[in-house]
mmCIF file of C-alpha atoms in Angstrom:
data_model
loop_
_atom_site.group_PDB
_atom_site.id
_atom_site.type_symbol
_atom_site.label_atom_id
_atom_site.label_comp_id
_atom_site.label_asym_id
_atom_site.label_seq_id
_atom_site.Cartn_x
_atom_site.Cartn_y
_atom_site.Cartn_z
ATOM 1 C CA MET A 137 -0.040 0.009 -0.030
ATOM 2 C CA LYS A 138 1.217 3.464 -0.753
ATOM 3 C CA PRO A 139 2.191 5.792 1.994
ATOM 4 C CA ASP A 140 -0.630 8.329 1.325
ATOM 5 C CA ALA A 141 -3.294 5.497 1.213
ATOM 6 C CA LEU A 142 -1.789 4.080 4.460
ATOM 7 C CA ILE A 143 -2.061 7.487 6.206
ATOM 8 C CA GLN A 144 -5.594 7.980 4.855
ATOM 9 C CA SER A 145 -6.689 4.477 6.155
ATOM 10 C CA TYR A 146 -5.103 5.230 9.489
ATOM 11 C CA VAL A 147 -6.745 8.562 9.779
ATOM 12 C CA THR A 148 -10.154 7.138 8.631
ATOM 13 C CA GLU A 149 -9.770 4.573 11.509
ATOM 14 C CA VAL A 150 -9.031 7.369 14.102
ATOM 15 C CA VAL A 151 -11.827 9.670 13.208
ATOM 16 C CA ARG A 152 -14.260 6.650 13.251
ATOM 17 C CA HIS A 153 -13.844 6.927 17.043
ATOM 18 C CA LEU A 154 -14.545 10.601 17.279
ATOM 19 C CA PRO A 155 -17.866 12.496 17.464
ATOM 20 C CA LYS A 156 -19.327 13.188 13.942
ATOM 21 C CA ARG A 157 -18.892 16.942 14.226
ATOM 22 C CA GLN A 158 -15.196 16.579 14.732
ATOM 23 C CA ARG A 159 -14.360 14.017 12.064
ATOM 24 C CA THR A 160 -13.846 16.135 8.942
ATOM 25 C CA ASP A 161 -11.884 18.874 10.669
ATOM 26 C CA VAL A 162 -9.587 16.421 12.720
ATOM 27 C CA GLY A 163 -9.241 13.969 9.908
ATOM 28 C CA PHE A 164 -8.023 16.666 7.462
ATOM 29 C CA GLU A 165 -5.613 18.176 9.945
ATOM 30 C CA LEU A 166 -4.309 14.788 11.103
ATOM 31 C CA ARG A 167 -3.644 13.632 7.600
ATOM 32 C CA SER A 168 -1.826 16.769 6.798
ATOM 33 C CA LEU A 169 0.384 16.552 10.006
ATOM 34 C CA LEU A 170 1.231 12.826 9.476
ATOM 35 C CA THR A 171 2.236 13.676 5.890
ATOM 36 C CA GLU A 172 4.513 16.321 7.086
ATOM 37 C CA GLU A 173 5.840 14.200 9.792
ATOM 38 C CA LEU A 174 6.659 11.453 7.121
ATOM 39 C CA ARG A 175 8.353 14.015 4.882
ATOM 40 C CA GLY A 176 10.386 15.295 7.784
ATOM 41 C CA ARG A 177 11.558 11.808 8.535
ATOM 42 C CA VAL A 178 12.676 10.873 5.086
ATOM 43 C CA GLY A 179 14.189 14.252 4.148
ATOM 44 C CA ASP A 180 14.871 14.483 0.533
ATOM 45 C CA ASN A 181 14.065 10.815 -0.240
ATOM 46 C CA GLU A 182 10.614 9.451 -1.277
ATOM 47 C CA PRO A 183 8.501 8.144 1.665
ATOM 48 C CA ASP A 184 8.200 4.287 1.607
ATOM 49 C CA THR A 185 5.749 1.860 3.158
ATOM 50 C CA ALA A 186 8.164 0.694 6.001
ATOM 51 C CA THR A 187 8.779 4.202 7.287
ATOM 52 C CA THR A 188 4.979 5.144 7.065
ATOM 53 C CA LEU A 189 4.181 2.001 9.072
ATOM 54 C CA GLU A 190 6.796 2.906 11.641
ATOM 55 C CA LEU A 191 5.468 6.400 12.019
ATOM 56 C CA LEU A 192 1.864 5.186 12.389
ATOM 57 C CA ALA A 193 2.954 2.548 14.869
ATOM 58 C CA GLU A 194 4.680 5.150 16.961
ATOM 59 C CA PHE A 195 1.692 7.441 16.803
ATOM 60 C CA GLY A 196 -0.382 4.742 18.536
ATOM 61 C CA ARG A 197 -3.446 2.578 18.048
ATOM 62 C CA PRO A 198 -6.297 4.545 16.417
ATOM 63 C CA ALA A 199 -8.545 4.094 19.320
ATOM 64 C CA ASP A 200 -5.991 5.422 21.794
ATOM 65 C CA VAL A 201 -5.341 8.420 19.535
ATOM 66 C CA ALA A 202 -9.036 9.110 19.451
ATOM 67 C CA ASP A 203 -9.216 8.971 23.256
ATOM 68 C CA ARG A 204 -6.495 11.539 23.394
ATOM 69 C CA TYR A 205 -8.627 13.836 21.228
ATOM 70 C CA ARG A 206 -11.497 13.505 23.671
ATOM 71 C CA PRO A 207 -11.731 15.824 26.651
ATOM 72 C CA ALA A 208 -10.879 14.169 29.799
ATOM 73 C CA GLY A 209 -13.325 14.288 32.767
ATOM 74 C CA PHE A 210 -16.298 12.083 31.894
ATOM 75 C CA THR A 211 -15.816 8.954 33.902
ATOM 76 C CA ILE A 212 -18.553 6.417 34.305
ATOM 77 C CA ILE A 213 -17.029 4.701 37.181
ATOM 78 C CA ARG A 214 -14.339 6.573 39.109
ATOM 79 C CA PRO A 215 -11.235 4.664 39.844
ATOM 80 C CA ALA A 216 -11.820 5.126 43.424
ATOM 81 C CA ASP A 217 -15.266 3.349 43.175
ATOM 82 C CA ALA A 218 -13.996 0.634 40.832
ATOM 83 C CA PRO A 219 -13.143 -2.114 43.441
ATOM 84 C CA ARG A 220 -16.399 -1.568 45.316
ATOM 85 C CA PHE A 221 -18.282 -1.529 42.003
ATOM 86 C CA ALA A 222 -16.634 -4.919 41.048
ATOM 87 C CA TRP A 223 -17.494 -6.418 44.344
ATOM 88 C CA ILE A 224 -21.170 -5.335 44.193
ATOM 89 C CA SER A 225 -21.406 -6.543 40.647
ATOM 90 C CA LEU A 226 -19.790 -9.896 41.200
ATOM 91 C CA GLY A 227 -21.409 -10.422 44.648
ATOM 92 C CA GLY A 228 -24.837 -9.767 43.207
ATOM 93 C CA VAL A 229 -24.246 -12.370 40.405
ATOM 94 C CA ALA A 230 -22.814 -14.800 42.906
ATOM 95 C CA VAL A 231 -25.822 -14.552 45.176
ATOM 96 C CA GLN A 232 -28.232 -15.090 42.315
ATOM 97 C CA TRP A 233 -26.278 -18.083 41.146
ATOM 98 C CA VAL A 234 -26.087 -19.734 44.543
ATOM 99 C CA ILE A 235 -29.956 -19.310 45.032
ATOM 100 C CA THR A 236 -30.955 -20.365 41.551
ATOM 101 C CA LEU A 237 -28.524 -23.385 41.527
ATOM 102 C CA ILE A 238 -30.002 -24.617 44.801
ATOM 103 C CA ALA A 239 -33.476 -24.145 43.387
ATOM 104 C CA ALA A 240 -32.480 -25.938 40.176
ATOM 105 C CA TYR A 241 -30.998 -28.975 41.979
ATOM 106 C CA THR A 242 -33.743 -29.307 44.644
ATOM 107 C CA ALA A 243 -36.627 -29.110 42.040
ATOM 108 C CA PRO A 244 -38.455 -32.489 41.641
ATOM 109 C CA ALA A 245 -37.249 -34.723 38.770
ATOM 110 C CA THR A 246 -39.169 -34.313 35.475
ATOM 111 C CA GLY A 247 -38.456 -37.792 34.155
ATOM 112 C CA ALA A 248 -35.765 -39.611 31.992
ATOM 113 C CA GLY A 249 -32.809 -37.578 30.833
ATOM 114 C CA ASP A 250 -33.151 -35.291 33.904
ATOM 115 C CA ASP A 251 -29.580 -35.652 35.201
ATOM 116 C CA TRP A 252 -27.294 -33.181 36.945
ATOM 117 C CA LEU A 253 -25.541 -31.980 33.551
ATOM 118 C CA SER A 254 -28.923 -31.312 31.833
ATOM 119 C CA ARG A 255 -30.170 -29.335 34.880
ATOM 120 C CA LEU A 256 -26.788 -27.385 34.843
ATOM 121 C CA GLY A 257 -27.202 -26.662 31.056
ATOM 122 C CA THR A 258 -30.835 -25.497 31.657
ATOM 123 C CA TRP A 259 -29.842 -23.403 34.737
ATOM 124 C CA TRP A 260 -26.997 -21.712 32.790
ATOM 125 C CA LEU A 261 -29.194 -20.840 29.768
ATOM 126 C CA SER A 262 -31.855 -19.364 32.044
ATOM 127 C CA ALA A 263 -30.863 -18.050 35.504
ATOM 128 C CA GLY A 264 -27.066 -18.403 34.959
ATOM 129 C CA LEU A 265 -26.686 -16.058 32.111
ATOM 130 C CA GLY A 266 -29.808 -14.100 33.333
ATOM 131 C CA ALA A 267 -27.963 -12.993 36.513
ATOM 132 C CA PHE A 268 -25.914 -10.610 34.411
ATOM 133 C CA TRP A 269 -28.859 -8.219 34.504
ATOM 134 C CA TRP A 270 -27.395 -6.892 37.747
ATOM 135 C CA PRO A 271 -24.006 -5.669 36.453
ATOM 136 C CA GLY A 272 -25.907 -4.246 33.473
ATOM 137 C CA LEU A 273 -28.263 -2.335 35.716
ATOM 138 C CA LEU A 274 -25.409 -1.003 37.754
ATOM 139 C CA VAL A 275 -23.482 0.190 34.657
ATOM 140 C CA SER A 276 -26.717 1.803 33.376
ATOM 141 C CA LEU A 277 -27.182 3.547 36.721
ATOM 142 C CA SER A 278 -23.581 4.617 36.802
ATOM 143 C CA ILE A 279 -23.876 6.256 33.260
ATOM 144 C CA VAL A 280 -26.971 8.214 34.438
ATOM 145 C CA ALA A 281 -25.213 9.370 37.580
ATOM 146 C CA ALA A 282 -22.075 10.270 35.616
ATOM 147 C CA VAL A 283 -24.031 12.253 33.066
ATOM 148 C CA MET A 284 -25.772 14.150 35.870
ATOM 149 C CA ALA A 285 -22.564 14.788 37.767
ATOM 150 C CA ALA A 286 -20.983 16.056 34.438
ATOM 151 C CA ARG A 287 -23.929 18.343 33.936
ATOM 152 C CA ARG A 288 -23.727 19.615 37.549
ATOM 153 C CA GLY A 289 -19.946 20.346 36.829
ATOM 154 C CA GLY A 290 -18.319 22.604 39.274
ATOM 155 C CA ASP A 291 -21.533 22.979 41.218
ATOM 156 C CA ALA A 292 -20.652 19.853 43.383
ATOM 157 C CA PRO A 293 -20.982 20.560 47.015
ATOM 158 C CA GLU A 294 -17.907 21.645 48.733
ATOM 159 C CA TRP A 295 -16.405 19.804 51.601
ATOM 160 C CA THR A 296 -17.637 21.472 54.774
ATOM 161 C CA PRO A 297 -16.786 21.002 58.418
ATOM 162 C CA ARG A 298 -20.282 19.480 58.740
ATOM 163 C CA ALA A 299 -19.409 16.853 56.194
ATOM 164 C CA ALA A 300 -16.083 16.194 57.801
ATOM 165 C CA ALA A 301 -17.877 15.780 61.223
ATOM 166 C CA ALA A 302 -19.972 13.070 59.634
ATOM 167 C CA LEU A 303 -16.874 10.983 59.184
ATOM 168 C CA ASP A 304 -17.064 10.225 62.961
ATOM 169 C CA ARG A 305 -19.014 7.089 62.422
ATOM 170 C CA ASP A 306 -18.811 6.072 66.081
ATOM 171 C CA ARG A 307 -21.012 8.859 67.184
ATOM 172 C CA ILE A 308 -24.734 8.104 67.330
ATOM 173 C CA SER A 309 -27.824 10.125 66.909
ATOM 174 C CA ARG A 310 -29.346 9.966 70.346
ATOM 175 C CA PRO A 311 -33.047 10.707 69.189
ATOM 176 C CA LEU A 312 -32.808 8.043 66.626
ATOM 177 C CA TYR A 313 -31.320 5.645 69.092
ATOM 178 C CA VAL A 314 -34.059 6.401 71.586
ATOM 179 C CA LEU A 315 -36.510 5.583 68.776
ATOM 180 C CA ALA A 316 -34.744 2.294 67.995
ATOM 181 C CA ILE A 317 -34.895 1.304 71.784
ATOM 182 C CA ALA A 318 -38.577 2.206 71.903
ATOM 183 C CA GLY A 319 -39.125 0.170 68.721
ATOM 184 C CA ALA A 320 -37.410 -2.748 70.165
ATOM 185 C CA LEU A 321 -39.518 -2.571 73.310
ATOM 186 C CA VAL A 322 -42.772 -2.203 71.253
ATOM 187 C CA GLY A 323 -41.604 -5.248 69.104
ATOM 188 C CA ILE A 324 -41.109 -7.472 72.214
ATOM 189 C CA ALA A 325 -44.415 -6.369 73.767
ATOM 190 C CA ALA A 326 -46.242 -7.166 70.443
ATOM 191 C CA LEU A 327 -44.495 -10.714 70.369
ATOM 192 C CA VAL A 328 -45.482 -11.396 73.962
ATOM 193 C CA ALA A 329 -49.000 -10.184 73.326
ATOM 194 C CA ALA A 330 -49.254 -12.295 70.190
ATOM 195 C CA ILE A 331 -48.229 -15.354 72.174
ATOM 196 C CA ASN A 332 -50.793 -14.609 74.871
ATOM 197 C CA LEU A 333 -53.534 -13.785 72.311
ATOM 198 C CA ALA A 334 -56.039 -16.242 73.660
ATOM 199 C CA THR A 335 -55.768 -14.832 77.229
ATOM 200 C CA LEU A 336 -55.732 -11.186 76.167
ATOM 201 C CA TRP A 337 -58.434 -11.247 73.445
ATOM 202 C CA PRO A 338 -60.452 -14.488 73.911
ATOM 203 C CA GLU A 339 -63.165 -12.984 71.674
ATOM 204 C CA LEU A 340 -60.917 -13.196 68.480
ATOM 205 C CA PRO A 341 -61.873 -15.849 65.822
ATOM 206 C CA GLN A 342 -60.701 -19.237 66.839
ATOM 207 C CA PRO A 343 -58.457 -19.868 63.666
ATOM 208 C CA LEU A 344 -56.582 -16.669 64.410
ATOM 209 C CA LEU A 345 -56.108 -17.816 68.086
ATOM 210 C CA ASP A 346 -55.030 -21.375 66.918
ATOM 211 C CA ALA A 347 -52.320 -19.834 64.622
ATOM 212 C CA PHE A 348 -50.573 -18.186 67.783
ATOM 213 C CA VAL A 349 -50.477 -21.281 69.828
ATOM 214 C CA ILE A 350 -46.852 -21.923 70.940
ATOM 215 C CA ASP A 351 -45.382 -25.358 70.953
ATOM 216 C CA GLU A 352 -45.202 -26.591 74.644
ATOM 217 C CA ALA A 353 -41.626 -27.941 74.437
ATOM 218 C CA PHE A 354 -40.400 -24.728 72.807
ATOM 219 C CA LEU A 355 -42.003 -22.592 75.537
ATOM 220 C CA ALA A 356 -40.475 -24.774 78.244
ATOM 221 C CA THR A 357 -36.938 -25.083 76.910
ATOM 222 C CA ARG A 358 -35.868 -22.924 73.977
ATOM 223 C CA GLY A 359 -38.117 -19.912 74.519
ATOM 224 C CA PRO A 360 -36.998 -18.546 77.784
ATOM 225 C CA TRP A 361 -33.422 -17.772 76.476
ATOM 226 C CA ALA A 362 -34.806 -15.026 74.483
ATOM 227 C CA ILE A 363 -35.631 -13.040 77.662
ATOM 228 C CA VAL A 364 -32.050 -13.274 78.709
ATOM 229 C CA LEU A 365 -30.667 -12.011 75.317
ATOM 230 C CA TRP A 366 -33.377 -9.327 75.116
ATOM 231 C CA ALA A 367 -32.263 -8.048 78.476
ATOM 232 C CA ALA A 368 -28.597 -8.113 77.514
ATOM 233 C CA THR A 369 -29.276 -6.398 74.148
ATOM 234 C CA LEU A 370 -31.309 -3.659 75.788
ATOM 235 C CA ALA A 371 -28.603 -3.044 78.475
ATOM 236 C CA SER A 372 -25.929 -2.799 75.660
ATOM 237 C CA MET A 373 -28.175 -0.393 73.666
ATOM 238 C CA ILE A 374 -28.676 1.798 76.767
ATOM 239 C CA ALA A 375 -24.910 1.867 77.328
ATOM 240 C CA VAL A 376 -24.318 3.140 73.784
ATOM 241 C CA LEU A 377 -27.170 5.787 74.350
ATOM 242 C CA VAL A 378 -25.559 6.980 77.556
ATOM 243 C CA ALA A 379 -22.079 7.182 76.013
ATOM 244 C CA GLY A 380 -23.387 8.847 72.828
ATOM 245 C CA ARG A 381 -21.040 6.850 70.738
ATOM 246 C CA TRP A 382 -19.906 3.325 70.036
ATOM 247 C CA THR A 383 -16.846 2.210 71.939
ATOM 248 C CA ARG A 384 -14.653 -0.808 71.540
ATOM 249 C CA THR A 385 -16.370 -2.428 74.535
ATOM 250 C CA THR A 386 -19.718 -1.833 73.195
ATOM 251 C CA ARG A 387 -18.828 -3.171 69.750
ATOM 252 C CA LEU A 388 -17.395 -6.179 71.318
ATOM 253 C CA LEU A 389 -20.583 -6.756 73.209
ATOM 254 C CA ALA A 390 -22.526 -6.274 70.030
ATOM 255 C CA ILE A 391 -20.504 -8.986 68.341
ATOM 256 C CA VAL A 392 -21.053 -11.428 71.274
ATOM 257 C CA GLY A 393 -24.722 -10.508 71.363
ATOM 258 C CA ASN A 394 -25.211 -10.952 67.602
ATOM 259 C CA THR A 395 -23.237 -14.335 67.734
ATOM 260 C CA LEU A 396 -25.502 -15.656 70.655
ATOM 261 C CA TRP A 397 -28.634 -14.473 68.789
ATOM 262 C CA VAL A 398 -27.596 -16.346 65.643
ATOM 263 C CA VAL A 399 -26.897 -19.535 67.658
ATOM 264 C CA LEU A 400 -30.216 -19.114 69.584
ATOM 265 C CA LEU A 401 -32.268 -18.674 66.282
ATOM 266 C CA VAL A 402 -30.710 -21.564 64.438
ATOM 267 C CA TRP A 403 -31.302 -23.735 67.615
ATOM 268 C CA TRP A 404 -34.861 -22.597 67.547
ATOM 269 C CA VAL A 405 -35.329 -23.519 63.961
ATOM 270 C CA ALA A 406 -33.349 -26.693 64.044
ATOM 271 C CA ALA A 407 -34.622 -28.271 67.325
ATOM 272 C CA GLY A 408 -38.286 -28.638 66.525
ATOM 273 C CA PRO A 409 -41.554 -26.875 66.114
ATOM 274 C CA ILE A 410 -42.089 -23.363 67.466
ATOM 275 C CA PHE A 411 -45.799 -22.936 66.748
ATOM 276 C CA ALA A 412 -48.386 -25.743 66.976
ATOM 277 C CA GLN A 413 -49.862 -24.890 63.648
ATOM 278 C CA PRO A 414 -47.598 -26.231 60.767
ATOM 279 C CA TYR A 415 -48.271 -23.285 58.504
ATOM 280 C CA ALA A 416 -47.570 -20.769 61.201
ATOM 281 C CA ASP A 417 -44.510 -22.732 62.296
ATOM 282 C CA SER A 418 -43.031 -22.754 58.739
ATOM 283 C CA VAL A 419 -43.643 -19.034 58.232
ATOM 284 C CA THR A 420 -41.972 -18.220 61.580
ATOM 285 C CA ARG A 421 -39.042 -20.424 60.832
ATOM 286 C CA GLY A 422 -38.407 -18.668 57.538
ATOM 287 C CA CYS A 423 -38.715 -15.290 59.224
ATOM 288 C CA LEU A 424 -36.267 -16.356 62.073
ATOM 289 C CA LEU A 425 -33.784 -17.535 59.544
ATOM 290 C CA LEU A 426 -33.961 -14.118 57.906
ATOM 291 C CA VAL A 427 -33.418 -12.483 61.193
ATOM 292 C CA ALA A 428 -30.362 -14.768 61.787
ATOM 293 C CA ALA A 429 -28.951 -13.741 58.531
ATOM 294 C CA ILE A 430 -29.341 -9.989 59.335
ATOM 295 C CA CYS A 431 -27.699 -10.667 62.669
ATOM 296 C CA LEU A 432 -24.871 -12.398 60.845
ATOM 297 C CA LEU A 433 -24.444 -9.489 58.525
ATOM 298 C CA ASP A 434 -24.429 -7.045 61.363
ATOM 299 C CA LEU A 435 -21.861 -9.150 63.120
ATOM 300 C CA VAL A 436 -19.586 -9.095 60.050
ATOM 301 C CA LEU A 437 -19.975 -5.336 59.644
ATOM 302 C CA THR A 438 -19.366 -4.632 63.264
ATOM 303 C CA ALA A 439 -16.275 -6.836 63.266
ATOM 304 C CA ARG A 440 -14.969 -4.998 60.216
ATOM 305 C CA HIS A 441 -15.582 -1.687 61.852
ATOM 306 C CA LEU A 442 -13.669 -2.839 64.889
ATOM 307 C CA ARG A 443 -10.672 -3.930 62.769
ATOM 308 C CA GLN A 444 -10.556 -0.519 60.950
ATOM 309 C CA GLY A 445 -7.655 1.799 61.760
ATOM 310 C CA SER A 446 -4.168 2.192 60.812
ATOM 311 C CA PRO A 447 -1.951 -0.555 62.444
ATOM 312 C CA ALA A 448 1.677 0.255 63.224
ATOM 313 C CA PRO A 449 3.963 -0.858 60.384
ATOM 314 C CA ALA A 450 6.167 -3.995 61.209
ATOM 315 C CA VAL A 451 9.645 -2.512 62.003
ATOM 316 C CA MET B 266 13.547 -2.258 38.945
ATOM 317 C CA VAL B 267 12.629 1.489 39.090
ATOM 318 C CA ALA B 268 10.749 2.526 35.855
ATOM 319 C CA ILE B 269 12.885 5.736 35.248
ATOM 320 C CA ALA B 270 11.403 6.289 31.764
ATOM 321 C CA LYS B 271 7.958 6.373 33.332
ATOM 322 C CA HIS B 272 8.853 8.829 36.097
ATOM 323 C CA GLU B 273 10.665 10.998 33.571
ATOM 324 C CA GLN B 274 7.678 10.868 31.263
ATOM 325 C CA ASP B 275 5.300 11.903 34.058
ATOM 326 C CA LEU B 276 7.799 14.818 34.975
ATOM 327 C CA ARG B 277 7.617 16.115 31.384
ATOM 328 C CA LYS B 278 3.879 15.613 31.148
ATOM 329 C CA GLY B 279 3.504 18.137 33.932
ATOM 330 C CA VAL B 280 5.173 20.956 32.000
ATOM 331 C CA LEU B 281 3.810 20.057 28.647
ATOM 332 C CA VAL B 282 0.938 22.519 28.613
ATOM 333 C CA LEU B 283 3.116 25.463 29.731
ATOM 334 C CA ALA B 284 5.720 24.496 27.091
ATOM 335 C CA VAL B 285 3.068 24.537 24.389
ATOM 336 C CA LEU B 286 1.463 27.755 25.473
ATOM 337 C CA SER B 287 4.960 29.373 25.594
ATOM 338 C CA GLN B 288 5.412 28.741 21.904
ATOM 339 C CA LEU B 289 1.969 29.702 20.858
ATOM 340 C CA ARG B 290 2.431 33.316 21.613
ATOM 341 C CA GLU B 291 3.164 33.304 17.908
ATOM 342 C CA GLU B 292 0.928 31.490 15.520
ATOM 343 C CA GLN B 293 2.118 27.986 14.801
ATOM 344 C CA TYR B 294 0.676 24.848 13.217
ATOM 345 C CA GLY B 295 1.073 21.378 14.700
ATOM 346 C CA TYR B 296 4.133 20.149 12.885
ATOM 347 C CA SER B 297 5.956 23.581 13.142
ATOM 348 C CA LEU B 298 5.213 23.652 16.869
ATOM 349 C CA ARG B 299 6.682 20.265 17.411
ATOM 350 C CA GLN B 300 9.833 21.187 15.519
ATOM 351 C CA ALA B 301 10.013 24.430 17.547
ATOM 352 C CA LEU B 302 9.824 22.485 20.797
ATOM 353 C CA ALA B 303 12.259 19.812 19.666
ATOM 354 C CA LYS B 304 14.735 22.476 18.540
ATOM 355 C CA ARG B 305 14.618 23.969 22.131
ATOM 356 C CA GLY B 306 15.365 20.515 23.668
ATOM 357 C CA LEU B 307 11.741 19.351 24.444
ATOM 358 C CA PRO B 308 10.832 16.764 21.979
ATOM 359 C CA ILE B 309 7.256 15.684 22.264
ATOM 360 C CA GLU B 310 5.655 12.706 20.565
ATOM 361 C CA GLU B 311 3.377 13.812 17.801
ATOM 362 C CA GLY B 312 0.714 11.492 18.988
ATOM 363 C CA THR B 313 0.579 13.451 22.278
ATOM 364 C CA LEU B 314 1.115 16.955 20.880
ATOM 365 C CA TYR B 315 -1.631 17.064 18.159
ATOM 366 C CA PRO B 316 -4.434 15.886 20.216
ATOM 367 C CA LEU B 317 -3.371 18.242 23.034
ATOM 368 C CA LEU B 318 -3.705 21.177 20.777
ATOM 369 C CA ARG B 319 -7.268 20.387 20.059
ATOM 370 C CA ARG B 320 -8.084 19.805 23.734
ATOM 371 C CA LEU B 321 -6.618 23.152 24.622
ATOM 372 C CA GLU B 322 -8.603 24.701 21.903
ATOM 373 C CA ALA B 323 -11.708 22.909 23.123
ATOM 374 C CA GLN B 324 -10.952 24.327 26.645
ATOM 375 C CA GLY B 325 -11.191 27.815 25.142
ATOM 376 C CA LEU B 326 -7.423 28.662 25.532
ATOM 377 C CA LEU B 327 -6.435 28.747 21.882
ATOM 378 C CA ALA B 328 -7.683 30.350 18.710
ATOM 379 C CA SER B 329 -7.294 28.520 15.522
ATOM 380 C CA GLN B 330 -7.913 29.012 11.788
ATOM 381 C CA TRP B 331 -7.173 27.229 8.600
ATOM 382 C CA LYS B 332 -4.629 28.936 6.286
ATOM 383 C CA ALA B 333 -2.917 28.106 3.055
ATOM 384 C CA GLU B 334 0.383 29.953 3.015
ATOM 385 C CA ASN B 335 3.152 28.477 0.900
ATOM 386 C CA GLY B 336 1.721 25.005 0.690
ATOM 387 C CA PRO B 337 -1.219 22.984 1.542
ATOM 388 C CA PRO B 338 -4.034 24.185 4.018
ATOM 389 C CA ARG B 339 -2.841 24.069 7.652
ATOM 390 C CA ARG B 340 -4.645 24.816 10.924
ATOM 391 C CA TYR B 341 -2.802 27.465 12.750
ATOM 392 C CA TYR B 342 -3.135 27.824 16.556
ATOM 393 C CA SER B 343 -2.357 30.805 18.792
ATOM 394 C CA LEU B 344 -3.089 31.964 22.417
ATOM 395 C CA ASN B 345 -6.413 33.829 22.885
ATOM 396 C CA ALA B 346 -7.021 36.216 25.842
ATOM 397 C CA ILE B 347 -7.831 33.446 28.222
ATOM 398 C CA GLY B 348 -4.899 31.327 27.121
ATOM 399 C CA ALA B 349 -2.509 34.370 27.374
ATOM 400 C CA GLU B 350 -3.734 34.930 30.998
ATOM 401 C CA LEU B 351 -3.246 31.180 31.912
ATOM 402 C CA TYR B 352 0.189 31.375 30.368
ATOM 403 C CA ARG B 353 1.017 34.354 32.618
ATOM 404 C CA GLU B 354 -0.225 32.537 35.709
ATOM 405 C CA LEU B 355 1.500 29.301 34.911
ATOM 406 C CA SER B 356 4.760 31.111 34.108
ATOM 407 C CA ALA B 357 4.688 32.728 37.581
ATOM 408 C CA SER B 358 3.884 29.358 39.216
ATOM 409 C CA TRP B 359 6.707 27.721 37.245
ATOM 410 C CA ALA B 360 9.180 30.349 38.307
ATOM 411 C CA SER B 361 8.341 29.869 41.960
ATOM 412 C CA LEU B 362 8.305 26.026 41.595
ATOM 413 C CA ALA B 363 11.732 26.126 39.803
ATOM 414 C CA THR B 364 13.281 28.144 42.492
ATOM 415 C CA VAL B 365 11.888 25.870 45.247
ATOM 416 C CA MET B 366 13.066 22.746 43.360
ATOM 417 C CA SER B 367 16.505 24.162 42.801
ATOM 418 C CA GLN B 368 16.806 24.857 46.595
ATOM 419 C CA LEU B 369 15.573 21.430 47.331
ATOM 420 C CA LEU B 370 17.971 19.822 44.912
ATOM 421 C CA ASP B 371 20.896 21.952 46.087
ATOM 422 C CA GLY B 372 20.107 20.880 49.556
ATOM 423 C CA GLU B 373 20.294 17.359 48.364
ATOM 424 C CA LYS B 374 23.834 17.878 47.001
ATOM 425 C CA GLN B 375 25.187 19.694 50.060
#
């Protein structure tokens, strides 16, 4: 290929990556500059294909050159957010895969040819690949956020002392904390009232009263431990409220409390019925497992918070 | 191994805009500007310089126009009022920075 044609092909490839309104102008200028560069390299000689290719190779890949022409600043995902974005994306996909794989392999058999491999294939073509809607959604939302941030431009809020004070994550909002304690007490009262529904409101319909009949064995052995843990949790919450902030001790207490709650809830679910009615029992077990999962998550977050800080370097 | 070339490249990248602005007090087109910088001891890759000119223009620092003087049409660039102001500001910053750096490096030698 002749040098002029090579340069023209290269320029065409570069401008293909640029906005339409820039293409003609940049294309013409770039071709003219590359031609001059080439003539400058060969001096009085005629440019050849090898020298042209060398020049173009040094100039860079067309897509990279086009990137250099674009103004910097529009970033869909900031480098600082990239690791978190990757974790949230991959975590979401992994959670969907675990749930759908369990569902795929616990579903009843449909007949001959229904082996583990065919189930895997069916799963992959449906829920397996389908799970990628999550990263797609995150990217789409990031694009919208980036466009809005770019439009806002220099109007982004400044870093204020108030914003800096918000970095003190150990400090609690006392009014909110009082509300949380009140909410916990109301929840406990509601639970106790529900268990004693037949005594408190005997005029309610019989099916409703039956639904809240607690299993005798549960009430005698496993149930009372909740009172101990409720008391300990409330004491810990009041300690945080009085101090106005989380301390290492209260965080350690929260970790121990959460661990005990997880153990207790799993024991409740695993050791037998909680409610006498099977339907009420199965719903309650599901709810308790969810509560156990939330406690576990809180436990992990609290443990991570406790570990944060700058450890001294090894000398 | 320390990537000396990378650090040197980063160092030069920092002064690139000021170097380009300094040469655009007079009208230049891309190739002539590169030659002028190279002649004064600051060779810049063409793949870096040409897009930079366009970006500076898009940022409202340069004025440009097509001209056909003694040859094919070429796009000529020069500082506009905002570019000239930026050039003055950056020159002052550079003078201050160069003094501080000299003191730091001299202190290193002593």
